[in-house]
Tab-separated table of C-alpha atoms in Angstrom:
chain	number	residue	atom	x	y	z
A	1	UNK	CA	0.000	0.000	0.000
A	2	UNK	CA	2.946	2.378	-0.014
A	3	UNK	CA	2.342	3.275	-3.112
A	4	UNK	CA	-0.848	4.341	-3.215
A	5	UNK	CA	-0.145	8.247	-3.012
A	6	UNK	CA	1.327	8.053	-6.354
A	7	UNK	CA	-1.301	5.543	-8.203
A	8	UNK	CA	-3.762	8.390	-6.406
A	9	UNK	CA	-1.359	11.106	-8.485
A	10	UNK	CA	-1.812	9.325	-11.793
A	11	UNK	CA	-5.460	9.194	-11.762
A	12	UNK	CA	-6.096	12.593	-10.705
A	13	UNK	CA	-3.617	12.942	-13.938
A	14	UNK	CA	-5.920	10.545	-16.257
A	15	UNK	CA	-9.228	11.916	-14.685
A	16	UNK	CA	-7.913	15.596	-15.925
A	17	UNK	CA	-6.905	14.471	-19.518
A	18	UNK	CA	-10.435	12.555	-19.696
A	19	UNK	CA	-12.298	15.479	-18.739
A	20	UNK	CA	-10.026	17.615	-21.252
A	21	UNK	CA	-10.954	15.229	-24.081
A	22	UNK	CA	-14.305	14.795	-23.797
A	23	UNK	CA	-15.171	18.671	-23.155
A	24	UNK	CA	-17.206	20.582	-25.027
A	25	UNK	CA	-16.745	23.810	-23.289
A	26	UNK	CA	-12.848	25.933	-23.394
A	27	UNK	CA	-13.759	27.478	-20.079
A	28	UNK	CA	-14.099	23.500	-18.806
A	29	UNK	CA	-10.882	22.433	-20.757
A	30	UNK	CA	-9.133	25.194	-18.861
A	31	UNK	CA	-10.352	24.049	-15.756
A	32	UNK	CA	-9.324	19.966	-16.673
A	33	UNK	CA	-6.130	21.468	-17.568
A	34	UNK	CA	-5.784	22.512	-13.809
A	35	UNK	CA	-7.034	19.440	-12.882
A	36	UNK	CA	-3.794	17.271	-14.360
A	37	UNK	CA	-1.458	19.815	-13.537
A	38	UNK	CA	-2.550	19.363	-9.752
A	39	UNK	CA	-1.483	15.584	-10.367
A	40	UNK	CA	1.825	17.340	-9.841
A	41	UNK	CA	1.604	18.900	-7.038
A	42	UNK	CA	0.678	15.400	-5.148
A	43	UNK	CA	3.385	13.576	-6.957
A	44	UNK	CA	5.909	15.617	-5.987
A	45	UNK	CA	4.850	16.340	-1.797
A	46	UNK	CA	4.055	12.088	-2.083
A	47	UNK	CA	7.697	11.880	-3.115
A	48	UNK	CA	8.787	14.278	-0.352
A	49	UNK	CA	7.210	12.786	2.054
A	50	UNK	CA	9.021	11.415	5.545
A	51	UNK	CA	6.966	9.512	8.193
A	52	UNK	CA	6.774	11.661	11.129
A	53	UNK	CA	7.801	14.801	9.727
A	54	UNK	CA	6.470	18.054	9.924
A	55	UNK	CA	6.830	21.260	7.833
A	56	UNK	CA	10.216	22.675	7.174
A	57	UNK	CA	10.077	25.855	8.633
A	58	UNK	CA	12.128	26.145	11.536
A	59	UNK	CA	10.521	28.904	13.703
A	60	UNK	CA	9.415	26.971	16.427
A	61	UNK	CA	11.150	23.583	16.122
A	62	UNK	CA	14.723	22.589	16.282
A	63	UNK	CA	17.113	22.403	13.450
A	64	UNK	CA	17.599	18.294	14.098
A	65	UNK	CA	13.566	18.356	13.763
A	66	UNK	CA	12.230	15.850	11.245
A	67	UNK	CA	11.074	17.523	8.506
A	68	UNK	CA	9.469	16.588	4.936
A	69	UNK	CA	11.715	17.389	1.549
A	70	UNK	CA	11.772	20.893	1.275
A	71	UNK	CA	12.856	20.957	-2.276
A	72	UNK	CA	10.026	19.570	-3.853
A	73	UNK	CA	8.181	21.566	-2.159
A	74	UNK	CA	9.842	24.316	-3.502
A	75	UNK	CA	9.228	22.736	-6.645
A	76	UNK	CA	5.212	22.348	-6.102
A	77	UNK	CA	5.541	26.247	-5.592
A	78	UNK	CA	6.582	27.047	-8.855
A	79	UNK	CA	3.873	24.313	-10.256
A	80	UNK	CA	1.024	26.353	-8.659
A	81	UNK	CA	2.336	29.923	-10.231
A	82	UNK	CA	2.877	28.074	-13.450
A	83	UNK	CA	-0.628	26.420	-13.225
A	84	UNK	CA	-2.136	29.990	-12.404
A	85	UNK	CA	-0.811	32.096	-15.126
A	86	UNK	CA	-1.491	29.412	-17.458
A	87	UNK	CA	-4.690	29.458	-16.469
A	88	UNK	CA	-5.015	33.281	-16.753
A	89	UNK	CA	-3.481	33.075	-20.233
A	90	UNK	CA	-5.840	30.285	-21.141
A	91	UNK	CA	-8.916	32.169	-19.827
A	92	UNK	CA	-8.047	35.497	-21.520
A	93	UNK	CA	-7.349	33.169	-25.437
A	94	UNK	CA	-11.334	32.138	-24.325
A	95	UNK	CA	-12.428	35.182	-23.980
A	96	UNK	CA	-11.090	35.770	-27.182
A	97	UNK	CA	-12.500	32.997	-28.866
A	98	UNK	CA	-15.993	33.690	-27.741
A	99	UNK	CA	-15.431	37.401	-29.195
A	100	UNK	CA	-14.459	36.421	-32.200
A	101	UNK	CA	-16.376	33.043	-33.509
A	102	UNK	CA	-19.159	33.219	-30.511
A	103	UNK	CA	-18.707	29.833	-29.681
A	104	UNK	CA	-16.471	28.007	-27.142
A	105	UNK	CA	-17.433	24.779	-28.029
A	106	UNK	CA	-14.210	23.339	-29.335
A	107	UNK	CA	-15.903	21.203	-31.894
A	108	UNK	CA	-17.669	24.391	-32.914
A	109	UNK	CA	-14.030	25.659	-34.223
A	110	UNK	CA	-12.854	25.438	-37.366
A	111	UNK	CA	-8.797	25.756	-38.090
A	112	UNK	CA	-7.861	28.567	-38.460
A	113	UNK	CA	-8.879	30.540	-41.527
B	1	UNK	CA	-12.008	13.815	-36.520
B	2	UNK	CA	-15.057	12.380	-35.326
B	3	UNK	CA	-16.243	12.245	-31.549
B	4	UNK	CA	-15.718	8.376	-31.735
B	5	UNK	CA	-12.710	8.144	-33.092
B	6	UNK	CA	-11.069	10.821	-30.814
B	7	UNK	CA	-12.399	8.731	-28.185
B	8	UNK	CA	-10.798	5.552	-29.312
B	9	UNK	CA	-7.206	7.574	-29.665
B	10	UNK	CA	-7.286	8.661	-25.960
B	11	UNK	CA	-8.302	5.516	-24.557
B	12	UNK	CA	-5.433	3.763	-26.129
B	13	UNK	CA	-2.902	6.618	-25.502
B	14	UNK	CA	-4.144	6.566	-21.537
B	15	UNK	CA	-4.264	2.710	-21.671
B	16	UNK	CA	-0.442	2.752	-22.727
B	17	UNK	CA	0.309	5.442	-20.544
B	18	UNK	CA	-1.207	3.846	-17.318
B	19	UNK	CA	0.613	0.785	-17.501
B	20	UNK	CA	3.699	2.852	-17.984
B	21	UNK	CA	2.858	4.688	-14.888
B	22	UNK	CA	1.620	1.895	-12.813
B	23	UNK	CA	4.825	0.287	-12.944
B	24	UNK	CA	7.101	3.334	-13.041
B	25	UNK	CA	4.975	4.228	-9.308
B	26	UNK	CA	5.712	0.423	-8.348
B	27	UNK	CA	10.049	1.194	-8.693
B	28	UNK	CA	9.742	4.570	-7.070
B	29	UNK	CA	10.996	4.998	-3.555
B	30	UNK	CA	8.482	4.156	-0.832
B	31	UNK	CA	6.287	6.615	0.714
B	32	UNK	CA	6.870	8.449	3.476
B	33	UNK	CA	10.768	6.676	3.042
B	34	UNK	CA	13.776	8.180	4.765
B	35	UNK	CA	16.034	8.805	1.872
B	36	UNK	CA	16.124	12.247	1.484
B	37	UNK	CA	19.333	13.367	0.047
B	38	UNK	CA	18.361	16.767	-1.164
B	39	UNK	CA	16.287	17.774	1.346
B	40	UNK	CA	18.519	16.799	4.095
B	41	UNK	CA	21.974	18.944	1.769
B	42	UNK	CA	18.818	21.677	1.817
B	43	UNK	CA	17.554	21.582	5.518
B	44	UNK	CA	21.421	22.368	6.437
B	45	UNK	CA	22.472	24.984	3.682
B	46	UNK	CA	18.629	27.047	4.745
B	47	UNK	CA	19.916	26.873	8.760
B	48	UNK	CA	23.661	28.170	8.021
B	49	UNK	CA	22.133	30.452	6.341
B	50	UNK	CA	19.798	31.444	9.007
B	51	UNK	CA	16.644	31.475	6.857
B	52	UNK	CA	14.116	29.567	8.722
B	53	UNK	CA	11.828	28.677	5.880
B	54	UNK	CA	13.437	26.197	4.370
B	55	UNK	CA	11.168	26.480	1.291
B	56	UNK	CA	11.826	30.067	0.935
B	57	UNK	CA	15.652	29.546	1.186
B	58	UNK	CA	15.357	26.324	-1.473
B	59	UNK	CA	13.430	29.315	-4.050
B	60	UNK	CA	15.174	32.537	-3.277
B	61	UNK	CA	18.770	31.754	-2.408
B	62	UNK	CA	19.818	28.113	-2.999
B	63	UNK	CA	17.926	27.599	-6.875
B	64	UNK	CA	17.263	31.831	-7.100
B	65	UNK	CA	18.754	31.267	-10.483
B	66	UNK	CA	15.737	28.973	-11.514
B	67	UNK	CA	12.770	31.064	-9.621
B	68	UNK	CA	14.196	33.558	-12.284
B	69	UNK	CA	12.275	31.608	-14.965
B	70	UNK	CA	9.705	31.105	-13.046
B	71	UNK	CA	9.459	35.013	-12.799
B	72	UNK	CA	9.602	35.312	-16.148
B	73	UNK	CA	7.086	33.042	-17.049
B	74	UNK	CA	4.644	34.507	-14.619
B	75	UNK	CA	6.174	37.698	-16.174
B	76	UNK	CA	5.259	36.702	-19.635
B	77	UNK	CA	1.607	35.034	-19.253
B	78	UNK	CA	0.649	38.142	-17.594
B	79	UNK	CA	1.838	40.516	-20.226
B	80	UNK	CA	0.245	38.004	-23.176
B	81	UNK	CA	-3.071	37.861	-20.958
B	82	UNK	CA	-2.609	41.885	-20.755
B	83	UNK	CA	-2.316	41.737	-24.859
B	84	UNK	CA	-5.009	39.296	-25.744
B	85	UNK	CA	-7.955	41.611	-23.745
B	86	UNK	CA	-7.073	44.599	-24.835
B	87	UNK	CA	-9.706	46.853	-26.633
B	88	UNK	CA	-9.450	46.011	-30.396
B	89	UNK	CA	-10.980	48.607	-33.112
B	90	UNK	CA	-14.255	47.339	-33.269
B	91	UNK	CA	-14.479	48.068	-29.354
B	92	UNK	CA	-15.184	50.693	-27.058
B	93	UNK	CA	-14.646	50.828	-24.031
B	94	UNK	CA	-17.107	52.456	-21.435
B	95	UNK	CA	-16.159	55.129	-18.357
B	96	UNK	CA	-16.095	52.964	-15.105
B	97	UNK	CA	-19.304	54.329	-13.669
B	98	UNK	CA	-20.826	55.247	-16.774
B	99	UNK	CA	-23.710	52.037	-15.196
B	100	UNK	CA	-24.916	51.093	-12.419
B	101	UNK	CA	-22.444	48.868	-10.728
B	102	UNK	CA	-22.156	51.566	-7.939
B	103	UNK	CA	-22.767	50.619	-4.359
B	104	UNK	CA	-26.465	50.939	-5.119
B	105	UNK	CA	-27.009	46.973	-5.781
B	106	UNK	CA	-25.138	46.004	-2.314
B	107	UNK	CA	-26.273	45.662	1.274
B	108	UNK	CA	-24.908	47.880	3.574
B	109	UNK	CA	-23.686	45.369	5.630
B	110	UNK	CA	-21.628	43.806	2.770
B	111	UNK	CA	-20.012	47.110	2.025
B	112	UNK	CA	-18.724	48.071	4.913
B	113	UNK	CA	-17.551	44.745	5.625
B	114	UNK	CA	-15.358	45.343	2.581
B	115	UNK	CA	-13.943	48.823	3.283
B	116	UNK	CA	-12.921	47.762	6.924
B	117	UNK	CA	-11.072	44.240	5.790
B	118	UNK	CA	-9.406	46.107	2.502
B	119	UNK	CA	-6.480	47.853	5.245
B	120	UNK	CA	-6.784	44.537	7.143
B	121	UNK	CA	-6.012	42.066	4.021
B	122	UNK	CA	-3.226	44.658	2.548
B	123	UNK	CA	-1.573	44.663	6.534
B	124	UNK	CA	-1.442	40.686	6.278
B	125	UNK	CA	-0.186	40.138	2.910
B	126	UNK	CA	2.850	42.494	3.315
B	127	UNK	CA	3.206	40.853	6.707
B	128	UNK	CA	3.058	37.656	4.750
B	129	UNK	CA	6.071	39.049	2.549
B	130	UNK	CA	8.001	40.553	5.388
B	131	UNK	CA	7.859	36.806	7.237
B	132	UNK	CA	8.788	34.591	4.129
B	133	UNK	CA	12.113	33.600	5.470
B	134	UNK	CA	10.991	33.182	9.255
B	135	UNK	CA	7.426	31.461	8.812
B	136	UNK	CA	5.270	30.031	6.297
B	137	UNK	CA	4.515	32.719	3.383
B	138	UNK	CA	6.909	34.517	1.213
B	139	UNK	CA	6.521	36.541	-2.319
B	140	UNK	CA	4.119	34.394	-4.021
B	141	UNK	CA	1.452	33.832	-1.176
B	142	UNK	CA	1.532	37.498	-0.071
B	143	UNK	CA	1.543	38.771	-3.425
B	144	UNK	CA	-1.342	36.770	-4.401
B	145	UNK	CA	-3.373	38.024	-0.945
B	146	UNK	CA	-2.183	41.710	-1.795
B	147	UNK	CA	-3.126	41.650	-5.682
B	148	UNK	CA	-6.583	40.507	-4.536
B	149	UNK	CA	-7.171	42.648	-1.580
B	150	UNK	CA	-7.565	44.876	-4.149
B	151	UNK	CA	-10.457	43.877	-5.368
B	152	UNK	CA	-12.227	43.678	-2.264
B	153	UNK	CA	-13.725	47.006	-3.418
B	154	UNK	CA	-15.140	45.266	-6.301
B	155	UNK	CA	-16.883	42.996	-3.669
B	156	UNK	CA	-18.501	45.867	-2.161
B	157	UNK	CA	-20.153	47.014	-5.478
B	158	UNK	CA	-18.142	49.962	-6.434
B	159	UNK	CA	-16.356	49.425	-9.463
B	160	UNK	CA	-15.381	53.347	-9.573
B	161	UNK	CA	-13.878	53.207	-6.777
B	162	UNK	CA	-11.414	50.549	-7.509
B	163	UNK	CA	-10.551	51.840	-11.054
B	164	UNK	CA	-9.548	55.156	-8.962
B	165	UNK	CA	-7.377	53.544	-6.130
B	166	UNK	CA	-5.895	51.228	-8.999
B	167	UNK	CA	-3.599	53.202	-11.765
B	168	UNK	CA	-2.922	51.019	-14.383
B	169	UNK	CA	0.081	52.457	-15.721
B	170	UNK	CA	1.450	52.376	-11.917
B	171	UNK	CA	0.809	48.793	-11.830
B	172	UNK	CA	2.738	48.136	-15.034
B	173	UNK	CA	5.219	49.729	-13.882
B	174	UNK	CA	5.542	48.060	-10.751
B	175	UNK	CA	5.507	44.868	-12.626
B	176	UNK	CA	8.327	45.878	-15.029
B	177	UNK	CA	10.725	47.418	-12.436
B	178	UNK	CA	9.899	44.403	-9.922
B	179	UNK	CA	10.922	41.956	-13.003
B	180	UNK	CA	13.692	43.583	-13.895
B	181	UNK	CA	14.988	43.937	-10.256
B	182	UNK	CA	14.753	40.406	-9.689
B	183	UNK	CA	16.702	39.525	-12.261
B	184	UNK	CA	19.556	41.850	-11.119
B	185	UNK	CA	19.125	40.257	-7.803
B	186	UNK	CA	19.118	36.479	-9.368
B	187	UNK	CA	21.905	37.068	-11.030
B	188	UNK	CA	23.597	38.623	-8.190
B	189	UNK	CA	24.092	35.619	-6.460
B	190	UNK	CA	22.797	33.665	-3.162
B	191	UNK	CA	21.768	35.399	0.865
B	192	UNK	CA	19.117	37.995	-0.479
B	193	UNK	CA	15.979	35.994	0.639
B	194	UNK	CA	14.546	39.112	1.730
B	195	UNK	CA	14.510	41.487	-1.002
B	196	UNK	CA	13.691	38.885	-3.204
B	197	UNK	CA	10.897	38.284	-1.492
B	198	UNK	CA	10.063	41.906	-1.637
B	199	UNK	CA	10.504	41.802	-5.681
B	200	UNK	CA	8.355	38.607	-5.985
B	201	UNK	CA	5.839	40.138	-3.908
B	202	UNK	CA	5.645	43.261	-5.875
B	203	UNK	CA	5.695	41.487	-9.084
B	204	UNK	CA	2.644	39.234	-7.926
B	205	UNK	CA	0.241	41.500	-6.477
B	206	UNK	CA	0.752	44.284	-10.082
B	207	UNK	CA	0.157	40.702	-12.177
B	208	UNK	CA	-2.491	39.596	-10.452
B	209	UNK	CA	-4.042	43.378	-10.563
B	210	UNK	CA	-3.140	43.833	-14.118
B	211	UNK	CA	-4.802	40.846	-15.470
B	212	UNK	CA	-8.064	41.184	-13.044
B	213	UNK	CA	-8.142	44.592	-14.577
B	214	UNK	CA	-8.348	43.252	-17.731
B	215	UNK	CA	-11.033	40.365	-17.101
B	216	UNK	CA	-13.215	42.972	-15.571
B	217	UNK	CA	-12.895	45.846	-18.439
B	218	UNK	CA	-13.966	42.466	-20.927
B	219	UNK	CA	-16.674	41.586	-17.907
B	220	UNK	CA	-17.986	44.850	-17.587
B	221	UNK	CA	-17.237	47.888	-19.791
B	222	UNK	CA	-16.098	46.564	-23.457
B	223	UNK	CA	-18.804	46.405	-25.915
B	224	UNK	CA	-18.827	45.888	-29.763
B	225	UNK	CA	-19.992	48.381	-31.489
B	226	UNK	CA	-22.429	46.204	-33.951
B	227	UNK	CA	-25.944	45.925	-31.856
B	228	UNK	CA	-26.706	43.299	-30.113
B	229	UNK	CA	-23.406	41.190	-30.661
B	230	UNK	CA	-20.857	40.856	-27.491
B	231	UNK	CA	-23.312	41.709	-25.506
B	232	UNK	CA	-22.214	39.649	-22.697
B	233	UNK	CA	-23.585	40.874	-19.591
């Protein structure tokens, strides 16, 4: 069972590309996008993970404390700006797309003319 | 290509990819393990250094280097979000206030609620960027509770009022000097936790502003010019 944290990672992964496949909505794809990037941000505190340990901020506990892996932490950090000026980005090309061919229903779209 | 056969592509590109990943999970190290190499070569570089947030040392001192990418790519998707809503020819774009969305439409009770937490929320989040190397917080987090403070004011129903206490070009060019200061300071080399933090901060809360700005001119004041068509209110 120790590895169920990151079988729990891959589905939230697949359950985000399923949603992003099937949508019929950009505002929804954006969201499913989200979704599978979050997959990240469990897979990587999963693989930081220590039994016992606590944050790694040393305010209030010892420097010998036991802490969890600050680096991926770090790392899950920088996933969550990334994810959230994606999403911004990916919001604002929706907008746009609704302006301009009053749809966002991806199968709506044609290529580009 | 057809609903059906789109279907059939993903469900054989996931099949493949979840047997990959079920037995890539089953060779990783256990969870919750004790082999921490990094972390441990982290944990002691953060304390010589006397930053107390490890996580805050890890971004802004021992990899600042690579949290100036990251900067720049928050940098980047803010300025292309910036581009893509702004008022093209066919647009106009109305006076804040030029419609109702003054306090008119919102309980007292809500509005005043607003105006007293706005000083409150601004307090914590430079608070929360003054602390990032001695507690939990840093650039990112306060930025993000500063650029949305904000918009508290847009809670309480008076749009005017936030496009007066928020001056776009100010904003941008908090966002450009903040940028460009980090990257001096990235470059510069490691121990500068604390005005990096500053920088970050700065550069998150004019980001998030900048682009809100933008999704609420689209929300509320652009309108095509042809009748009836982008009328999205």
């Amino acid at each position: 069972m120790s590895h169920l944290p990151y079988l729990a990672a891959g589905w939230i992964l697949l359950a985000g590309i399923f949603g992003m496949v099937t949508s019929r909505n950009l505002v929804h794809v954006v969201v499913c996008l989200s979704v599978t990037q979050s997959a990240t941000y469990v897979l990587l505190l999963t693989i930081g993970y220590r039994k016992g340990g606590t944050a790694p901020v040393f305010s209030d506990i010892k420097p010998t404390g036991k802490v969890v892996d600050p680096v991926v932490q770090a790392m899950a950090l920088t996933d969550i700006v990334v994810n959230a000026t994606v999403t911004a980005l990916l919001l604002a090309l929706a907008v746009q797309v609704a302006k301009r061919r009053g749809t966002i229903d991806p199968d709506q779209l044609r290529p580009l003319e | 290509m057809s609903h059906r056969a789109r279907f059939a592509v993903f469900v054989i590109g996931v099949a493949g990819l979840a047997v990959l990943y079920v037995l890539a999970a089953f060779r990783l190290p256990d969870f919750g393990g004790r082999f921490h190499p990094y972390g441990e070569r982290a944990v002691t570089s953060a304390i010589a250094e006397r930053t107390k947030n490890v996580v805050s040392s890890v971004n802004f001192d021992q990899r600042a280097f690579d949290t100036v990418g990251e900067e720049l790519i928050l940098f980047a998707s803010a300025l292309g979000a910036v581009v893509l809503l702004r008022t093209v020819r066919r647009e106009r774009e109305e006076e804040a206030g030029e419609h109702g969305y003054g306090p008119a439409d919102v309980f007292d009770a809500l509005r005043l609620t607003g105006y007293a937490l706005l000083p409150v929320t601004l307090l914590i989040g430079v608070y929360i960027v003054a602390h990032g190397h001695l507690s939990p917080g840093g650039g990112f987090q306060g930025g993000v509770v500063l650029g949305t403070a904000l918009h508290l004011l847009y809670l309480t129903g008076d749009y005017p009022a936030l496009d007066r206490l928020r001056p776009v070009p100010a904003f941008e060019a908090g966002e450009a000097l903040a940028a460009g200061v980090f990257v001096i300071l990235g470059l510069a080399g490691a121990g500068l936790v604390i005005p990096m933090n500053a920088m970050v901060g700065l550069e998150v809360g004019c980001a998030i502003v900048l682009v809100l700005t933008k999704f609420f001119e689209q929300a509320l004041l652009v309108r095509t010019d042809e009748a009836g068509k982008g009328e999205g209110t």
